[in-house]
PDB file of C-alpha atoms in Angstrom:
ATOM      1  CA  UNK O   1     -30.972 -17.031 -17.174  1.00 44.00           C
ATOM      2  CA  UNK O   2     -34.327 -18.329 -16.520  1.00 43.00           C
ATOM      3  CA  UNK O   3     -33.185 -21.679 -16.561  1.00 46.00           C
ATOM      4  CA  UNK O   4     -29.959 -20.069 -14.148  1.00 48.00           C
ATOM      5  CA  UNK O   5     -32.362 -18.346 -11.537  1.00 48.00           C
ATOM      6  CA  UNK O   6     -34.948 -20.891 -11.000  1.00 45.00           C
ATOM      7  CA  UNK O   7     -31.965 -23.433 -10.636  1.00 51.00           C
ATOM      8  CA  UNK O   8     -31.163 -20.665  -7.563  1.00 52.00           C
ATOM      9  CA  UNK O   9     -34.583 -20.197  -6.192  1.00 51.00           C
ATOM     10  CA  UNK O  10     -33.965 -23.936  -5.263  1.00 44.00           C
ATOM     11  CA  UNK O  11     -33.856 -25.482  -1.477  1.00 39.00           C
ATOM     12  CA  UNK O  12     -30.058 -25.642  -0.406  1.00 49.00           C
ATOM     13  CA  UNK O  13     -30.835 -29.489  -0.146  1.00 43.00           C
ATOM     14  CA  UNK O  14     -31.118 -29.447  -3.526  1.00 45.00           C
ATOM     15  CA  UNK O  15     -29.258 -27.699  -5.312  1.00 54.00           C
ATOM     16  CA  UNK O  16     -26.157 -28.619  -3.622  1.00 61.00           C
ATOM     17  CA  UNK O  17     -23.204 -26.963  -4.463  1.00 65.00           C
ATOM     18  CA  UNK O  18     -22.463 -29.988  -6.086  1.00 64.00           C
ATOM     19  CA  UNK O  19     -25.548 -28.496  -8.388  1.00 63.00           C
ATOM     20  CA  UNK O  20     -23.770 -25.610  -8.774  1.00 64.00           C
ATOM     21  CA  UNK O  21     -20.643 -26.687  -9.423  1.00 64.00           C
ATOM     22  CA  UNK O  22     -21.678 -29.025 -11.945  1.00 62.00           C
ATOM     23  CA  UNK O  23     -23.530 -26.324 -13.573  1.00 54.00           C
ATOM     24  CA  UNK O  24     -20.303 -23.790 -13.410  1.00 58.00           C
ATOM     25  CA  UNK O  25     -18.790 -26.067 -15.640  1.00 66.00           C
ATOM     26  CA  UNK O  26     -20.998 -25.858 -18.379  1.00 64.00           C
ATOM     27  CA  UNK O  27     -22.332 -22.228 -18.187  1.00 60.00           C
ATOM     28  CA  UNK O  28     -18.260 -20.971 -17.138  1.00 63.00           C
ATOM     29  CA  UNK O  29     -20.042 -17.262 -18.164  1.00 69.00           C
ATOM     30  CA  UNK O  30     -22.659 -17.994 -15.944  1.00 69.00           C
ATOM     31  CA  UNK O  31     -22.071 -15.501 -12.712  1.00 80.00           C
ATOM     32  CA  UNK O  32     -25.661 -16.227 -10.973  1.00 82.00           C
ATOM     33  CA  UNK O  33     -24.590 -19.676 -10.196  1.00 82.00           C
ATOM     34  CA  UNK O  34     -20.854 -18.812  -9.849  1.00 87.00           C
ATOM     35  CA  UNK O  35     -22.045 -15.754  -7.334  1.00 89.00           C
ATOM     36  CA  UNK O  36     -24.010 -18.106  -5.529  1.00 88.00           C
ATOM     37  CA  UNK O  37     -21.592 -21.124  -4.891  1.00 87.00           C
ATOM     38  CA  UNK O  38     -18.647 -18.652  -3.346  1.00 91.00           C
ATOM     39  CA  UNK O  39     -21.174 -17.461  -1.177  1.00 92.00           C
ATOM     40  CA  UNK O  40     -22.326 -21.597  -0.615  1.00 89.00           C
ATOM     41  CA  UNK O  41     -18.042 -22.468  -0.427  1.00 92.00           C
ATOM     42  CA  UNK O  42     -17.928 -19.197   2.198  1.00 95.00           C
ATOM     43  CA  UNK O  43     -19.998 -20.335   4.598  1.00 93.00           C
ATOM     44  CA  UNK O  44     -19.191 -23.236   4.527  1.00 92.00           C
ATOM     45  CA  UNK O  45     -15.663 -22.844   5.078  1.00 95.00           C
ATOM     46  CA  UNK O  46     -14.249 -23.575   2.070  1.00 94.00           C
ATOM     47  CA  UNK O  47     -12.150 -20.914   1.869  1.00 97.00           C
ATOM     48  CA  UNK O  48     -10.030 -22.228  -1.402  1.00 97.00           C
ATOM     49  CA  UNK O  49     -12.895 -22.873  -3.118  1.00 94.00           C
ATOM     50  CA  UNK O  50     -14.768 -19.439  -2.715  1.00 96.00           C
ATOM     51  CA  UNK O  51     -11.718 -18.263  -3.552  1.00 97.00           C
ATOM     52  CA  UNK O  52     -11.255 -19.958  -6.854  1.00 95.00           C
ATOM     53  CA  UNK O  53     -14.748 -19.054  -7.764  1.00 95.00           C
ATOM     54  CA  UNK O  54     -14.492 -15.414  -6.915  1.00 97.00           C
ATOM     55  CA  UNK O  55     -11.075 -14.862  -9.519  1.00 96.00           C
ATOM     56  CA  UNK O  56     -13.426 -16.026 -12.441  1.00 95.00           C
ATOM     57  CA  UNK O  57     -15.786 -13.171 -10.726  1.00 96.00           C
ATOM     58  CA  UNK O  58     -13.888 -10.807 -10.952  1.00 97.00           C
ATOM     59  CA  UNK O  59     -12.423 -11.163 -14.476  1.00 95.00           C
ATOM     60  CA  UNK O  60     -16.769 -11.856 -15.629  1.00 94.00           C
ATOM     61  CA  UNK O  61     -17.424  -8.976 -13.856  1.00 95.00           C
ATOM     62  CA  UNK O  62     -17.447  -4.469 -14.194  1.00 94.00           C
ATOM     63  CA  UNK O  63     -17.774  -1.379 -12.733  1.00 95.00           C
ATOM     64  CA  UNK O  64     -18.211  -1.697  -8.848  1.00 96.00           C
ATOM     65  CA  UNK O  65     -18.871  -5.761  -9.300  1.00 96.00           C
ATOM     66  CA  UNK O  66     -16.124  -6.539  -9.792  1.00 97.00           C
ATOM     67  CA  UNK O  67     -14.316  -4.545  -6.684  1.00 97.00           C
ATOM     68  CA  UNK O  68     -16.593  -6.247  -4.880  1.00 97.00           C
ATOM     69  CA  UNK O  69     -15.478  -9.789  -6.148  1.00 97.00           C
ATOM     70  CA  UNK O  70     -11.833  -8.448  -6.085  1.00 98.00           C
ATOM     71  CA  UNK O  71     -12.018  -7.673  -1.848  1.00 98.00           C
ATOM     72  CA  UNK O  72     -14.286 -11.130  -1.118  1.00 98.00           C
ATOM     73  CA  UNK O  73     -11.134 -12.467  -2.683  1.00 98.00           C
ATOM     74  CA  UNK O  74      -9.052 -10.796  -0.443  1.00 98.00           C
ATOM     75  CA  UNK O  75     -10.617 -11.868   2.083  1.00 98.00           C
ATOM     76  CA  UNK O  76     -10.899 -15.511   1.588  1.00 98.00           C
ATOM     77  CA  UNK O  77      -7.196 -15.562   0.303  1.00 98.00           C
ATOM     78  CA  UNK O  78      -7.049 -13.793   3.593  1.00 97.00           C
ATOM     79  CA  UNK O  79      -9.163 -17.017   5.814  1.00 97.00           C
ATOM     80  CA  UNK O  80      -6.424 -18.994   3.681  1.00 97.00           C
ATOM     81  CA  UNK O  81      -3.180 -17.938   5.141  1.00 96.00           C
ATOM     82  CA  UNK O  82      -2.079 -16.737   1.225  1.00 97.00           C
ATOM     83  CA  UNK O  83      -3.250 -13.523   0.811  1.00 96.00           C
ATOM     84  CA  UNK O  84      -1.331 -12.906  -1.506  1.00 97.00           C
ATOM     85  CA  UNK O  85      -3.295 -15.074  -4.304  1.00 97.00           C
ATOM     86  CA  UNK O  86      -5.491 -12.135  -4.526  1.00 98.00           C
ATOM     87  CA  UNK O  87      -3.496  -9.730  -5.289  1.00 98.00           C
ATOM     88  CA  UNK O  88      -3.481 -10.857  -9.530  1.00 97.00           C
ATOM     89  CA  UNK O  89      -6.984 -10.306  -7.981  1.00 98.00           C
ATOM     90  CA  UNK O  90      -6.790  -7.151  -7.334  1.00 98.00           C
ATOM     91  CA  UNK O  91      -4.615  -5.432  -9.872  1.00 98.00           C
ATOM     92  CA  UNK O  92      -7.452  -6.274 -12.533  1.00 97.00           C
ATOM     93  CA  UNK O  93      -9.962  -4.297 -10.180  1.00 98.00           C
ATOM     94  CA  UNK O  94      -7.886  -1.517  -9.393  1.00 98.00           C
ATOM     95  CA  UNK O  95      -6.846  -0.319 -12.962  1.00 96.00           C
ATOM     96  CA  UNK O  96     -11.405   0.519 -13.612  1.00 94.00           C
ATOM     97  CA  UNK O  97     -11.646   1.588  -9.550  1.00 97.00           C
ATOM     98  CA  UNK O  98      -8.659   3.956  -8.824  1.00 96.00           C
ATOM     99  CA  UNK O  99     -10.408   6.489  -7.132  1.00 96.00           C
ATOM    100  CA  UNK O 100     -11.646   3.660  -4.401  1.00 97.00           C
ATOM    101  CA  UNK O 101     -10.191   3.613  -1.802  1.00 96.00           C
ATOM    102  CA  UNK O 102     -10.439   0.416   0.209  1.00 97.00           C
ATOM    103  CA  UNK O 103      -9.406  -1.165  -1.967  1.00 97.00           C
ATOM    104  CA  UNK O 104      -6.187   0.536  -3.070  1.00 97.00           C
ATOM    105  CA  UNK O 105      -5.302  -0.104   0.561  1.00 97.00           C
ATOM    106  CA  UNK O 106      -6.455  -4.241   0.444  1.00 97.00           C
ATOM    107  CA  UNK O 107      -3.767  -4.677  -2.759  1.00 98.00           C
ATOM    108  CA  UNK O 108      -0.924  -2.021  -0.982  1.00 97.00           C
ATOM    109  CA  UNK O 109      -1.615  -4.309   2.145  1.00 97.00           C
ATOM    110  CA  UNK O 110      -0.626  -7.305  -0.442  1.00 97.00           C
ATOM    111  CA  UNK O 111       2.169  -5.420  -2.054  1.00 96.00           C
ATOM    112  CA  UNK O 112       3.889  -4.180   0.957  1.00 95.00           C
ATOM    113  CA  UNK O 113       3.914  -7.937   1.484  1.00 94.00           C
ATOM    114  CA  UNK O 114       5.937  -9.175  -0.474  1.00 93.00           C
ATOM    115  CA  UNK O 115       7.969  -6.235   0.049  1.00 93.00           C
ATOM    116  CA  UNK O 116       7.082  -5.213  -3.794  1.00 95.00           C
ATOM    117  CA  UNK O 117       8.398  -1.259  -2.283  1.00 95.00           C
ATOM    118  CA  UNK O 118       8.228   0.186  -6.065  1.00 95.00           C
ATOM    119  CA  UNK O 119       4.383  -1.027  -6.167  1.00 96.00           C
ATOM    120  CA  UNK O 120       4.175   0.383  -2.815  1.00 97.00           C
ATOM    121  CA  UNK O 121       4.717   4.196  -3.058  1.00 97.00           C
ATOM    122  CA  UNK O 122       3.458   4.251  -6.584  1.00 97.00           C
ATOM    123  CA  UNK O 123      -0.304   3.390  -4.664  1.00 98.00           C
ATOM    124  CA  UNK O 124       0.768   5.762  -2.240  1.00 98.00           C
ATOM    125  CA  UNK O 125       0.995   8.563  -4.753  1.00 97.00           C
ATOM    126  CA  UNK O 126      -2.478   7.584  -6.192  1.00 97.00           C
ATOM    127  CA  UNK O 127      -3.656   7.772  -2.403  1.00 97.00           C
ATOM    128  CA  UNK O 128      -2.480  11.564  -2.471  1.00 96.00           C
ATOM    129  CA  UNK O 129      -4.191  12.582  -5.687  1.00 95.00           C
ATOM    130  CA  UNK O 130      -7.536  11.586  -4.428  1.00 96.00           C
ATOM    131  CA  UNK O 131      -6.462  13.045  -1.384  1.00 94.00           C
ATOM    132  CA  UNK O 132      -9.588  15.478   0.063  1.00 88.00           C
ATOM    133  CA  UNK O 133      -7.354  17.502   2.707  1.00 92.00           C
ATOM    134  CA  UNK O 134      -3.802  19.030   3.075  1.00 93.00           C
ATOM    135  CA  UNK O 135      -2.718  16.513   6.395  1.00 95.00           C
ATOM    136  CA  UNK O 136      -3.789  13.278   3.629  1.00 95.00           C
ATOM    137  CA  UNK O 137      -1.865  13.676   1.020  1.00 96.00           C
ATOM    138  CA  UNK O 138       0.800  15.811   3.569  1.00 97.00           C
ATOM    139  CA  UNK O 139       1.393  11.846   4.918  1.00 97.00           C
ATOM    140  CA  UNK O 140       0.943   9.700   2.017  1.00 97.00           C
ATOM    141  CA  UNK O 141       3.718  12.177   0.307  1.00 97.00           C
ATOM    142  CA  UNK O 142       5.760  11.076   3.415  1.00 97.00           C
ATOM    143  CA  UNK O 143       4.191   7.418   3.023  1.00 97.00           C
ATOM    144  CA  UNK O 144       5.022   6.472  -0.604  1.00 97.00           C
ATOM    145  CA  UNK O 145       8.270   8.769   0.415  1.00 98.00           C
ATOM    146  CA  UNK O 146       9.016   6.012   3.210  1.00 97.00           C
ATOM    147  CA  UNK O 147       8.428   2.969   0.073  1.00 97.00           C
ATOM    148  CA  UNK O 148      11.079   4.257  -2.391  1.00 97.00           C
ATOM    149  CA  UNK O 149      13.556   4.604   0.935  1.00 97.00           C
ATOM    150  CA  UNK O 150      12.584   0.452   1.731  1.00 94.00           C
ATOM    151  CA  UNK O 151      16.366  -1.040   0.197  1.00 92.00           C
ATOM    152  CA  UNK O 152      14.167  -2.182  -3.192  1.00 87.00           C
ATOM    153  CA  UNK O 153      13.534   1.657  -3.374  1.00 90.00           C
ATOM    154  CA  UNK O 154      15.537   4.154  -5.598  1.00 95.00           C
ATOM    155  CA  UNK O 155      15.968   6.823  -2.812  1.00 96.00           C
ATOM    156  CA  UNK O 156      16.152   9.085  -5.327  1.00 97.00           C
ATOM    157  CA  UNK O 157      12.537   8.841  -6.037  1.00 97.00           C
ATOM    158  CA  UNK O 158      11.795   9.674  -2.460  1.00 97.00           C
ATOM    159  CA  UNK O 159      13.638  13.346  -2.655  1.00 98.00           C
ATOM    160  CA  UNK O 160      10.631  15.392  -4.593  1.00 97.00           C
ATOM    161  CA  UNK O 161       7.824  13.867  -2.524  1.00 97.00           C
ATOM    162  CA  UNK O 162       9.446  15.181   0.561  1.00 98.00           C
ATOM    163  CA  UNK O 163      10.036  17.833  -0.027  1.00 97.00           C
ATOM    164  CA  UNK O 164       6.974  18.296  -1.484  1.00 96.00           C
ATOM    165  CA  UNK O 165       5.626  17.657   1.686  1.00 97.00           C
ATOM    166  CA  UNK O 166       8.205  19.944   3.125  1.00 97.00           C
ATOM    167  CA  UNK O 167       5.976  22.081   1.050  1.00 95.00           C
ATOM    168  CA  UNK O 168       3.527  21.502   2.604  1.00 94.00           C
ATOM    169  CA  UNK O 169       4.871  21.032   5.812  1.00 96.00           C
ATOM    170  CA  UNK O 170       7.699  23.310   7.018  1.00 95.00           C
ATOM    171  CA  UNK O 171      10.007  22.535   9.352  1.00 94.00           C
ATOM    172  CA  UNK O 172       8.282  19.033  10.416  1.00 97.00           C
ATOM    173  CA  UNK O 173      10.990  17.233  11.887  1.00 96.00           C
ATOM    174  CA  UNK O 174       9.862  13.355  10.972  1.00 97.00           C
ATOM    175  CA  UNK O 175       9.926  14.416   7.275  1.00 98.00           C
ATOM    176  CA  UNK O 176      13.198  16.583   7.824  1.00 98.00           C
ATOM    177  CA  UNK O 177      14.505  13.473   9.605  1.00 98.00           C
ATOM    178  CA  UNK O 178      13.165  10.970   6.494  1.00 98.00           C
ATOM    179  CA  UNK O 179      13.875  13.963   3.428  1.00 98.00           C
ATOM    180  CA  UNK O 180      17.994  14.297   4.846  1.00 98.00           C
ATOM    181  CA  UNK O 181      18.635  10.097   4.425  1.00 97.00           C
ATOM    182  CA  UNK O 182      17.597  10.845   1.471  1.00 98.00           C
ATOM    183  CA  UNK O 183      19.873  13.386   0.336  1.00 98.00           C
ATOM    184  CA  UNK O 184      22.245  11.318   2.166  1.00 97.00           C
ATOM    185  CA  UNK O 185      22.016   7.762   0.694  1.00 97.00           C
ATOM    186  CA  UNK O 186      22.041   9.740  -3.464  1.00 97.00           C
ATOM    187  CA  UNK O 187      25.201  11.574  -1.838  1.00 97.00           C
ATOM    188  CA  UNK O 188      24.018  15.400  -1.857  1.00 98.00           C
ATOM    189  CA  UNK O 189      25.922  15.834   1.079  1.00 97.00           C
ATOM    190  CA  UNK O 190      25.285  20.003   0.639  1.00 97.00           C
ATOM    191  CA  UNK O 191      22.038  19.268   0.208  1.00 98.00           C
ATOM    192  CA  UNK O 192      21.482  17.450   3.860  1.00 98.00           C
ATOM    193  CA  UNK O 193      23.699  18.681   5.228  1.00 97.00           C
ATOM    194  CA  UNK O 194      22.236  22.886   5.343  1.00 97.00           C
ATOM    195  CA  UNK O 195      18.792  21.547   5.609  1.00 98.00           C
ATOM    196  CA  UNK O 196      20.604  19.698   8.839  1.00 97.00           C
ATOM    197  CA  UNK O 197      22.259  22.708  10.300  1.00 96.00           C
ATOM    198  CA  UNK O 198      18.779  25.324   9.055  1.00 95.00           C
ATOM    199  CA  UNK O 199      16.455  22.786  11.235  1.00 95.00           C
ATOM    200  CA  UNK O 200      19.598  22.052  14.704  1.00 94.00           C
ATOM    201  CA  UNK O 201      19.227  26.405  14.075  1.00 92.00           C
ATOM    202  CA  UNK O 202      15.348  26.408  14.887  1.00 88.00           C
ATOM    203  CA  UNK O 203      15.950  24.765  18.237  1.00 84.00           C
ATOM    204  CA  UNK O 204      16.299  27.506  21.080  1.00 72.00           C
ATOM    205  CA  UNK O 205      16.698  23.955  23.696  1.00 66.00           C
ATOM    206  CA  UNK O 206      19.950  22.669  23.696  1.00 69.00           C
ATOM    207  CA  UNK O 207      19.149  19.449  24.250  1.00 74.00           C
ATOM    208  CA  UNK O 208      15.944  17.063  23.393  1.00 86.00           C
ATOM    209  CA  UNK O 209      15.520  14.455  21.307  1.00 90.00           C
ATOM    210  CA  UNK O 210      14.563  16.546  18.807  1.00 93.00           C
ATOM    211  CA  UNK O 211      17.633  17.453  18.183  1.00 93.00           C
ATOM    212  CA  UNK O 212      19.720  14.983  19.365  1.00 92.00           C
ATOM    213  CA  UNK O 213      18.226  12.683  15.938  1.00 94.00           C
ATOM    214  CA  UNK O 214      19.039  15.591  13.345  1.00 95.00           C
ATOM    215  CA  UNK O 215      22.902  15.984  15.272  1.00 95.00           C
ATOM    216  CA  UNK O 216      22.673  11.923  14.314  1.00 95.00           C
ATOM    217  CA  UNK O 217      21.372  12.515  11.487  1.00 96.00           C
ATOM    218  CA  UNK O 218      25.011  14.695  10.889  1.00 97.00           C
ATOM    219  CA  UNK O 219      27.359  12.957  12.032  1.00 97.00           C
ATOM    220  CA  UNK O 220      25.416   9.802   8.969  1.00 97.00           C
ATOM    221  CA  UNK O 221      26.560  12.733   6.705  1.00 97.00           C
ATOM    222  CA  UNK O 222      30.190  13.365   7.530  1.00 97.00           C
ATOM    223  CA  UNK O 223      30.189   9.881   7.781  1.00 97.00           C
ATOM    224  CA  UNK O 224      29.422   9.654   3.883  1.00 96.00           C
ATOM    225  CA  UNK O 225      31.721  12.044   3.082  1.00 96.00           C
ATOM    226  CA  UNK O 226      34.616  10.046   5.401  1.00 96.00           C
ATOM    227  CA  UNK O 227      35.012  13.204   7.842  1.00 96.00           C
ATOM    228  CA  UNK O 228      35.453  10.824  10.353  1.00 94.00           C
ATOM    229  CA  UNK O 229      36.826  13.896  12.974  1.00 95.00           C
ATOM    230  CA  UNK O 230      33.712  15.978  12.125  1.00 94.00           C
ATOM    231  CA  UNK O 231      31.480  13.051  12.280  1.00 93.00           C
ATOM    232  CA  UNK O 232      32.621  12.735  15.596  1.00 94.00           C
ATOM    233  CA  UNK O 233      32.433  16.083  17.011  1.00 92.00           C
ATOM    234  CA  UNK O 234      28.619  15.401  15.739  1.00 93.00           C
ATOM    235  CA  UNK O 235      28.413  12.182  18.168  1.00 90.00           C
ATOM    236  CA  UNK O 236      29.622  14.186  21.110  1.00 88.00           C
ATOM    237  CA  UNK O 237      26.905  16.859  21.033  1.00 83.00           C
ATOM    238  CA  UNK O 238      24.471  14.338  20.424  1.00 73.00           C
ATOM    239  CA  UNK O 239      26.096  12.988  23.998  1.00 62.00           C
ATOM    240  CA  UNK O 240      25.834  16.328  25.489  1.00 63.00           C
TER     241      UNK O 240
END
């Protein structure tokens, strides 16, 4: 360790990246040299090389240092135009730091870009678990449900999440619409119809954007039930 410290204290023209890389190759567990090497690569704009070193440090560091290395890895991969390359490192760090909101956000963005709806939903559920207030928890339930409603998701998983969100904020329009979609997609047409009828009954205005959306969803339920006469009636009501 004493030799490492003296190596990294040399002036930059002597302690070059080539020298650091050579040392790191012979001493792969020397995290001080690896961290200095990663920083040198970043300063020189060698983002692919920086990402490679940060990836190694994610595996060698623990605790907050591992989290920091994973975020630096994500930054480097963003600079290379390949943010997906950071996913393994982010996931490895997240296993022991699920409470870290920044790490969770970066991992969620990478998973969303990859179309990994189930992973995105799971990360939003973690967001709900660690949320500090009801408003954040409501939003997390809703966003998790939206991920489950994606083509690669599972609408049956969305239903209880949206029901929990509505318990926190009864009558919320957007959540009601999402729940009606989830119920329709899972074949629970009577439940969807009842939900929408209650929401429509609560509208005092005969014409509004929200009411038109609810009527459109009623038409969707009728279409799913193969009742095209009722479908046309709701579509007509929407256009009035």
